[in-house]
Coordinates of C-alpha atoms in Angstrom, one line a residue:
X1018 CA -8.5 0.3 -22.5
X1019 CA -10.3 -2.8 -23.6
X1020 CA -11.7 -5.2 -21.0
X1021 CA -9.2 -7.9 -22.1
X1022 CA -6.3 -5.6 -21.8
X1023 CA -7.5 -4.4 -18.4
X1024 CA -7.8 -7.9 -17.0
X1025 CA -4.5 -8.8 -18.5
X1026 CA -2.8 -5.8 -16.9
X1027 CA -4.1 -6.6 -13.4
X1028 CA -3.2 -10.3 -13.9
X1029 CA 0.4 -9.6 -15.0
X1030 CA 0.8 -7.3 -12.0
X1031 CA -0.3 -10.1 -9.7
X1032 CA 1.9 -12.7 -11.4
X1033 CA 5.0 -10.4 -11.2
X1034 CA 4.4 -9.5 -7.6
X1035 CA 3.9 -13.0 -6.4
X1036 CA 6.7 -14.6 -8.4
X1037 CA 9.1 -12.1 -6.9
X1038 CA 7.8 -12.7 -3.4
X1039 CA 10.5 -14.4 -1.3
X1040 CA 7.8 -16.2 0.7
X1041 CA 6.3 -17.7 -2.4
X1042 CA 9.7 -19.0 -3.6
X1043 CA 10.8 -20.3 -0.2
X1044 CA 7.4 -22.1 0.3
X1045 CA 7.7 -23.7 -3.2
X1046 CA 11.3 -24.9 -2.6
X1047 CA 10.5 -26.2 0.9
X1048 CA 7.5 -28.1 -0.4
X1049 CA 9.6 -29.7 -3.2
X1050 CA 12.3 -30.7 -0.7
X1051 CA 9.8 -32.2 1.7
X1052 CA 8.2 -34.2 -1.2
X1053 CA 11.6 -35.5 -2.4
X1054 CA 12.8 -36.3 1.1
X1055 CA 9.5 -38.1 1.9
X1056 CA 9.8 -40.2 -1.2
X1057 CA 13.3 -41.4 -0.3
X1058 CA 12.4 -42.0 3.4
X1059 CA 9.4 -44.1 2.1
X1060 CA 11.8 -46.1 0.0
X1061 CA 14.1 -46.7 2.9
X1062 CA 11.5 -47.8 5.4
X1063 CA 9.5 -49.9 2.9
X1064 CA 12.5 -52.1 2.3
X1065 CA 11.0 -55.0 0.3
X1066 CA 12.5 -57.9 2.2
X1067 CA 10.8 -60.5 4.4
X1068 CA 8.3 -59.5 7.1
X1069 CA 9.8 -62.0 9.5
X1070 CA 13.0 -64.1 9.6
X1071 CA 12.7 -67.4 11.4
X1072 CA 15.5 -69.8 12.3
X1073 CA 15.1 -73.5 12.8
X1074 CA 17.4 -76.3 14.0
X1075 CA 18.0 -79.7 12.3
X1076 CA 15.3 -81.2 14.5
X1077 CA 12.6 -78.7 13.5
X1078 CA 13.6 -78.5 9.8
X1079 CA 10.3 -80.2 8.8
X1080 CA 8.5 -77.1 9.9
X1081 CA 10.3 -74.8 7.5
X1082 CA 8.2 -75.3 4.3
X1083 CA 4.8 -75.5 6.1
X1084 CA 5.7 -72.3 8.0
X1085 CA 6.4 -70.4 4.7
X1086 CA 3.2 -71.8 3.2
X1087 CA 1.2 -70.8 6.2
X1088 CA 2.7 -67.3 6.0
X1089 CA 1.6 -66.9 2.3
X1090 CA -1.9 -68.0 3.3
X1091 CA -2.0 -65.1 5.8
X1092 CA -0.2 -62.6 3.5
X1093 CA 3.0 -62.7 5.6
X1094 CA 6.3 -63.0 3.9
X1095 CA 8.4 -65.3 6.1
X1096 CA 12.1 -66.2 5.4
X1097 CA 13.4 -69.3 7.1
X1098 CA 17.0 -70.2 7.7
X1099 CA 18.7 -73.2 9.4
X1100 CA 21.0 -72.5 12.4
X1101 CA 23.8 -74.8 13.6
X1102 CA 22.2 -75.5 16.9
X1103 CA 20.0 -73.8 19.5
X1104 CA 22.9 -71.9 21.1
X1105 CA 23.8 -70.4 17.7
X1106 CA 20.1 -69.6 17.1
X1107 CA 19.8 -67.8 20.4
X1108 CA 22.9 -65.7 19.6
X1109 CA 21.3 -64.6 16.3
X1110 CA 18.1 -63.8 18.2
X1111 CA 20.1 -61.6 20.6
X1112 CA 21.8 -59.6 17.8
X1113 CA 18.6 -59.1 15.9
X1114 CA 19.5 -61.4 12.9
X1115 CA 16.4 -63.5 13.6
X1116 CA 12.9 -62.6 14.7
X1117 CA 12.1 -66.0 16.1
X1118 CA 13.7 -69.4 16.5
X1119 CA 11.9 -72.8 16.2
X1120 CA 13.2 -75.3 18.8
X1121 CA 12.2 -78.7 20.2
X1122 CA 12.2 -82.2 18.9
X1123 CA 10.1 -81.6 15.8
X1124 CA 6.9 -83.2 17.2
X1125 CA 5.4 -79.9 18.3
X1126 CA 6.0 -76.2 17.6
X1127 CA 8.2 -74.4 20.1
X1128 CA 9.2 -70.8 19.4
X1129 CA 11.6 -68.5 21.1
X1130 CA 12.0 -64.7 20.6
X1131 CA 14.2 -62.0 22.0
X1132 CA 11.4 -59.9 23.7
X1133 CA 8.0 -59.9 22.1
X1134 CA 6.4 -62.1 19.5
X1135 CA 5.0 -60.2 16.5
X1136 CA 1.3 -60.5 16.2
X1137 CA 1.2 -61.5 12.6
X1138 CA 3.9 -64.1 13.1
X1139 CA 2.0 -65.4 16.1
X1140 CA -1.0 -66.0 13.8
X1141 CA 1.1 -67.8 11.3
X1142 CA 2.7 -70.0 14.0
X1143 CA -0.8 -70.8 15.4
X1144 CA -1.9 -71.9 12.0
X1145 CA 1.2 -74.0 11.7
X1146 CA 0.6 -75.7 15.1
X1147 CA -2.9 -76.5 14.1
X1148 CA -1.7 -78.1 10.9
X1149 CA 0.8 -80.2 12.8
X1150 CA -1.9 -81.3 15.2
X1151 CA -4.1 -82.4 12.4
X1152 CA -1.3 -84.2 10.7
X1153 CA -0.5 -86.1 13.8
X1154 CA -4.1 -87.1 14.3
X1155 CA -4.4 -88.4 10.7
X1156 CA -1.2 -90.5 11.2
X1157 CA -2.6 -91.8 14.5
X1158 CA -5.8 -92.9 12.8
X1159 CA -3.8 -94.8 10.2
X1160 CA -4.1 -92.3 7.4
X1161 CA -1.5 -90.8 5.1
X1162 CA -0.7 -87.3 6.2
X1163 CA 0.9 -86.4 2.9
X1164 CA -2.2 -87.4 0.9
X1165 CA -4.4 -85.7 3.4
X1166 CA -2.5 -82.4 3.2
X1167 CA -2.5 -82.6 -0.6
X1168 CA -6.3 -83.2 -0.6
X1169 CA -6.8 -80.2 1.7
X1170 CA -4.6 -78.0 -0.4
X1171 CA -6.4 -78.8 -3.6
X1172 CA -9.9 -78.3 -2.2
X1173 CA -11.4 -75.0 -3.2
X1174 CA -14.8 -73.5 -3.8
X1175 CA -16.1 -72.5 -7.3
X1176 CA -16.8 -68.8 -7.7
X1177 CA -19.4 -67.8 -10.3
X1178 CA -18.9 -64.5 -12.2
X1179 CA -20.1 -61.5 -10.2
X1180 CA -23.1 -59.5 -11.2
X1181 CA -20.9 -56.4 -11.5
X1182 CA -17.2 -56.5 -12.2
X1183 CA -15.4 -54.9 -9.3
X1184 CA -12.5 -52.5 -9.9
X1185 CA -9.1 -53.8 -8.7
X1186 CA -7.8 -50.8 -6.7
X1187 CA -4.0 -50.5 -6.7
X1188 CA -2.4 -49.6 -3.3
X1189 CA -0.2 -47.0 -4.9
X1190 CA -3.1 -45.4 -6.8
X1191 CA -4.9 -45.1 -3.4
X1192 CA -1.9 -43.2 -2.0
X1193 CA -1.7 -41.0 -5.1
X1194 CA -5.4 -40.2 -4.7
X1195 CA -4.8 -39.1 -1.1
X1196 CA -1.8 -37.0 -2.1
X1197 CA -3.8 -35.4 -5.0
X1198 CA -6.6 -34.5 -2.5
X1199 CA -4.1 -33.0 -0.1
X1200 CA -2.5 -30.9 -2.8
X1201 CA -5.8 -29.6 -4.1
X1202 CA -7.0 -28.9 -0.6
X1203 CA -3.9 -26.9 0.3
X1204 CA -3.9 -25.0 -3.0
X1205 CA -7.5 -24.0 -2.8
X1206 CA -7.2 -22.8 0.8
X1207 CA -3.9 -21.0 0.4
X1208 CA -4.5 -19.4 -3.0
X1209 CA -8.2 -18.7 -2.2
X1210 CA -7.1 -16.9 0.9
X1211 CA -4.5 -15.0 -1.1
X1212 CA -7.3 -13.6 -3.3
X1213 CA -9.3 -12.5 -0.3
X1214 CA -6.3 -11.0 1.4
X1215 CA -5.3 -9.1 -1.8
X1216 CA -8.7 -7.6 -2.1
X1217 CA -8.6 -6.4 1.5
X1218 CA -5.1 -5.0 1.2
X1219 CA -6.1 -2.9 -1.8
X1220 CA -9.3 -1.9 -0.1
X1221 CA -7.5 -0.8 3.1
X1222 CA -4.7 1.0 1.4
X1223 CA -7.2 2.9 -0.9
X1224 CA -5.3 1.5 -3.9
X1225 CA -8.6 0.1 -5.1
X1226 CA -10.1 3.6 -5.5
X1227 CA -7.2 4.6 -7.8
X1228 CA -7.6 1.3 -9.8
X1229 CA -11.4 1.6 -10.1
X1230 CA -11.0 5.1 -11.6
X1231 CA -9.4 3.4 -14.6
X1232 CA -11.0 0.0 -14.9
X1233 CA -14.3 -1.6 -13.9
X1234 CA -14.7 -3.6 -10.7
X1235 CA -15.3 -6.9 -12.4
X1236 CA -12.1 -6.4 -14.5
X1237 CA -10.1 -5.9 -11.3
X1238 CA -11.6 -8.9 -9.7
X1239 CA -11.1 -11.1 -12.8
X1240 CA -7.5 -10.0 -13.2
X1241 CA -6.6 -10.7 -9.6
X1242 CA -8.2 -14.1 -9.7
X1243 CA -6.5 -14.9 -13.0
X1244 CA -3.0 -13.7 -11.9
X1245 CA -3.0 -15.7 -8.6
X1246 CA -4.5 -18.7 -10.4
X1247 CA -1.6 -18.7 -12.9
X1248 CA 1.0 -18.5 -10.1
X1249 CA -0.7 -21.3 -8.2
X1250 CA -1.0 -23.4 -11.4
X1251 CA 2.8 -23.1 -12.0
X1252 CA 3.5 -24.2 -8.4
X1253 CA 1.1 -27.1 -8.7
X1254 CA 2.6 -28.3 -12.0
X1255 CA 6.2 -28.1 -10.6
X1256 CA 5.2 -30.0 -7.4
X1257 CA 3.3 -32.7 -9.3
X1258 CA 5.9 -33.3 -12.0
X1259 CA 8.9 -33.3 -9.5
X1260 CA 7.0 -35.6 -7.2
X1261 CA 6.0 -38.2 -9.8
X1262 CA 9.4 -38.2 -11.6
X1263 CA 11.2 -38.6 -8.3
X1264 CA 8.9 -41.4 -7.2
X1265 CA 9.3 -43.2 -10.6
X1266 CA 13.1 -42.8 -10.6
X1267 CA 13.4 -44.1 -7.0
X1268 CA 11.1 -47.1 -7.8
X1269 CA 8.8 -46.1 -5.0
X1270 CA 6.0 -45.6 -7.6
X1271 CA 5.7 -48.7 -9.9
X1272 CA 2.5 -47.9 -11.7
X1273 CA 2.7 -47.1 -15.4
X1274 CA 4.0 -43.8 -16.6
X1275 CA 0.7 -43.1 -18.4
X1276 CA -1.2 -43.6 -15.2
X1277 CA 1.1 -41.2 -13.3
X1278 CA 1.0 -38.6 -16.0
X1279 CA -2.8 -38.9 -16.1
X1280 CA -2.9 -38.2 -12.4
X1281 CA -0.9 -35.0 -12.8
X1282 CA -3.1 -33.9 -15.7
X1283 CA -6.3 -34.4 -13.7
X1284 CA -4.6 -32.7 -10.8
X1285 CA -4.0 -29.6 -13.0
X1286 CA -7.5 -29.7 -14.4
X1287 CA -9.2 -29.9 -11.0
X1288 CA -6.9 -27.3 -9.6
X1289 CA -8.0 -24.9 -12.3
X1290 CA -11.7 -25.7 -12.0
X1291 CA -11.6 -25.7 -8.2
X1292 CA -9.6 -22.5 -8.0
X1293 CA -11.8 -20.5 -10.3
X1294 CA -14.9 -21.9 -8.6
X1295 CA -13.8 -20.9 -5.1
X1296 CA -11.5 -17.9 -5.7
X1297 CA -14.3 -15.9 -7.3
X1298 CA -16.3 -16.5 -4.2
X1299 CA -13.3 -15.7 -1.9
X1300 CA -12.8 -12.4 -3.8
X1301 CA -16.4 -11.4 -3.3
X1302 CA -16.4 -12.4 0.4
X1303 CA -13.1 -10.5 0.9
X1304 CA -14.7 -7.3 -0.4
X1305 CA -17.2 -7.4 2.4
X1306 CA -14.6 -6.6 5.1
X1307 CA -11.9 -3.9 5.5
X1308 CA -9.6 -5.6 8.0
X1309 CA -7.2 -8.6 7.6
X1310 CA -8.4 -10.1 10.9
X1311 CA -12.0 -10.2 9.6
X1312 CA -11.1 -12.3 6.5
X1313 CA -11.4 -15.7 8.2
X1314 CA -14.9 -15.0 9.4
X1315 CA -16.0 -13.6 6.0
X1316 CA -14.7 -16.6 4.0
X1317 CA -15.6 -19.3 6.5
X1318 CA -18.7 -20.5 4.6
X1319 CA -16.7 -21.2 1.4
X1320 CA -13.8 -22.7 3.4
X1321 CA -16.1 -25.1 5.2
X1322 CA -17.2 -26.6 1.9
X1323 CA -13.6 -27.1 0.8
X1324 CA -12.7 -28.6 4.2
X1325 CA -15.8 -30.9 4.3
X1326 CA -15.0 -32.4 0.9
X1327 CA -11.3 -33.0 1.9
X1328 CA -12.2 -34.5 5.3
X1329 CA -14.8 -36.9 3.8
X1330 CA -12.4 -37.9 1.1
X1331 CA -9.4 -38.8 3.3
X1332 CA -11.7 -40.4 5.9
X1333 CA -13.7 -42.7 3.7
X1334 CA -11.9 -43.4 0.4
X1335 CA -8.7 -45.1 1.8
X1336 CA -10.8 -47.9 3.4
X1337 CA -13.8 -47.8 1.0
X1338 CA -12.7 -46.5 -2.5
X1339 CA -16.1 -47.4 -4.0
X1340 CA -18.2 -45.7 -1.4
X1341 CA -21.6 -44.7 -3.0
X1342 CA -22.0 -41.6 -0.8
X1343 CA -18.6 -40.2 -1.8
X1344 CA -19.4 -41.0 -5.5
X1345 CA -22.6 -38.9 -5.3
X1346 CA -20.8 -36.0 -3.5
X1347 CA -17.9 -36.0 -6.0
X1348 CA -20.3 -35.0 -8.8
X1349 CA -21.8 -32.1 -6.9
X1350 CA -19.8 -28.9 -7.9
X1351 CA -18.9 -27.6 -4.5
X1352 CA -17.3 -31.0 -3.5
X1353 CA -16.0 -32.0 -6.9
X1354 CA -12.6 -30.2 -6.7
X1355 CA -11.5 -32.1 -3.6
X1356 CA -13.2 -35.5 -4.1
X1357 CA -13.1 -36.2 -7.8
X1358 CA -9.3 -35.8 -8.2
X1359 CA -8.9 -38.4 -5.4
X1360 CA -11.2 -40.8 -7.1
X1361 CA -9.7 -40.3 -10.5
X1362 CA -6.2 -41.0 -9.1
X1363 CA -7.4 -44.1 -7.4
X1364 CA -9.0 -45.3 -10.7
X1365 CA -12.4 -47.0 -11.4
X1366 CA -14.3 -43.8 -12.1
X1367 CA -16.8 -44.2 -15.0
X1368 CA -16.2 -41.8 -17.8
X1369 CA -19.6 -40.3 -17.6
X1370 CA -19.1 -39.4 -13.9
X1371 CA -15.9 -37.5 -14.7
X1372 CA -17.5 -35.7 -17.7
X1373 CA -20.6 -34.8 -15.6
X1374 CA -18.6 -33.5 -12.7
X1375 CA -16.4 -31.3 -15.0
X1376 CA -19.4 -30.1 -16.9
X1377 CA -21.4 -29.1 -13.8
X1378 CA -18.5 -27.1 -12.5
X1379 CA -18.0 -25.4 -15.8
X1380 CA -21.7 -24.5 -16.0
X1381 CA -21.6 -23.2 -12.4
X1382 CA -18.6 -20.8 -12.8
X1383 CA -20.4 -18.2 -15.1
X1384 CA -23.2 -17.9 -12.5
X1385 CA -20.7 -17.5 -9.7
X1386 CA -18.9 -14.8 -11.7
X1387 CA -22.1 -12.8 -12.0
X1388 CA -23.0 -13.4 -8.3
X1389 CA -19.5 -12.5 -7.1
X1390 CA -19.1 -9.5 -9.4
X1391 CA -22.2 -8.0 -8.1
X1392 CA -21.1 -8.4 -4.5
X1393 CA -17.6 -7.1 -5.3
X1394 CA -18.8 -4.1 -7.2
X1395 CA -21.2 -3.0 -4.4
X1396 CA -18.9 -3.7 -1.5
X1397 CA -15.3 -3.1 -2.5
X1398 CA -15.6 0.7 -2.1
X1399 CA -17.2 0.6 1.3
X1400 CA -14.8 0.7 4.2
X1401 CA -15.3 0.5 8.0
X1402 CA -17.8 -2.1 9.3
X1403 CA -18.4 -5.4 7.6
X1404 CA -20.9 -5.1 4.7
X1405 CA -23.8 -7.5 5.0
X1406 CA -24.1 -9.9 2.2
X1407 CA -27.8 -8.9 1.8
X1408 CA -26.9 -5.3 1.4
X1409 CA -24.1 -6.0 -1.1
X1410 CA -26.5 -7.9 -3.3
X1411 CA -29.2 -5.3 -3.0
X1412 CA -27.1 -2.2 -3.5
X1413 CA -27.5 -0.4 -6.8

């Protein structure tokens, strides 16, 4: 049997076994349902209306326009509506139709709420009260409050062009980046662990001895990695496509279709690169032990690298997408599979950085294949106590 045929035979067996697995199908369906449900829940809670609804009486009508303008200045969308009188306004406060009610004689800002005053709305009202105080002082000094307010509104500083043009990060792209990182992280851990578990199962059941009488160790390892990788890729594509299509159809995701498709494409690319980078190592480390309960300890060094990249990404990138430290780490091969897809989904990654990160991972994989194949070949037939890594590398 040729090497290609041997690898293909092992890979097809892995694909067939895992696609027929009830656990695999249930987990895929549950993940899809959770994603779709999450998208529609996000649509429901995001709403799209005003942040606060404020009522005013005829006496406080003059505060309506300044209140709305002050809200815009503080990035708060405030909707104002006139009530018949204070009694009608209090009734609307009681039934939740209004968040606040402006009362008084119109010479100072008085506000009434049902229970607690929202912090953002309180900031807007504070700004409004300061504007009222300034206007009253200008009028008392004999000035024209209207001209004064117009002069203040038109005053602005002149900003010179920056030395480096900043990238305008879109909020939805930031969310997509985090989701991409989570999917990559989960896929690497789950599928990488599946490779290690499969190696130990065959080693424990002595199936590996039968297989290695027909094919070479590296062919068995390569076929197992390839088969599980194909199954994981199928799952990743389905989840990514269904998630993006649902979000676009529900108008939760309003970025361009090309940007959304680009995110899915990069997700697939980095899943493949990350999976082959780590699964080869997981297969070798799994060959060092003979019991399922020992897998976690054997694969911990590789898992820690995956976890470290993921934790750094979700901790730093949402608040600082252009962080230099993360930029450097995202080019290093062991961190690239978790960090680079996040940055690419967020946007603003120079082309050379994306090319270098992909190239370094591609260059590293052949070296890992040689390294892992040596460990696998020397350890997979040895049962009982855990094989030391040094012994597996040194064995003939």
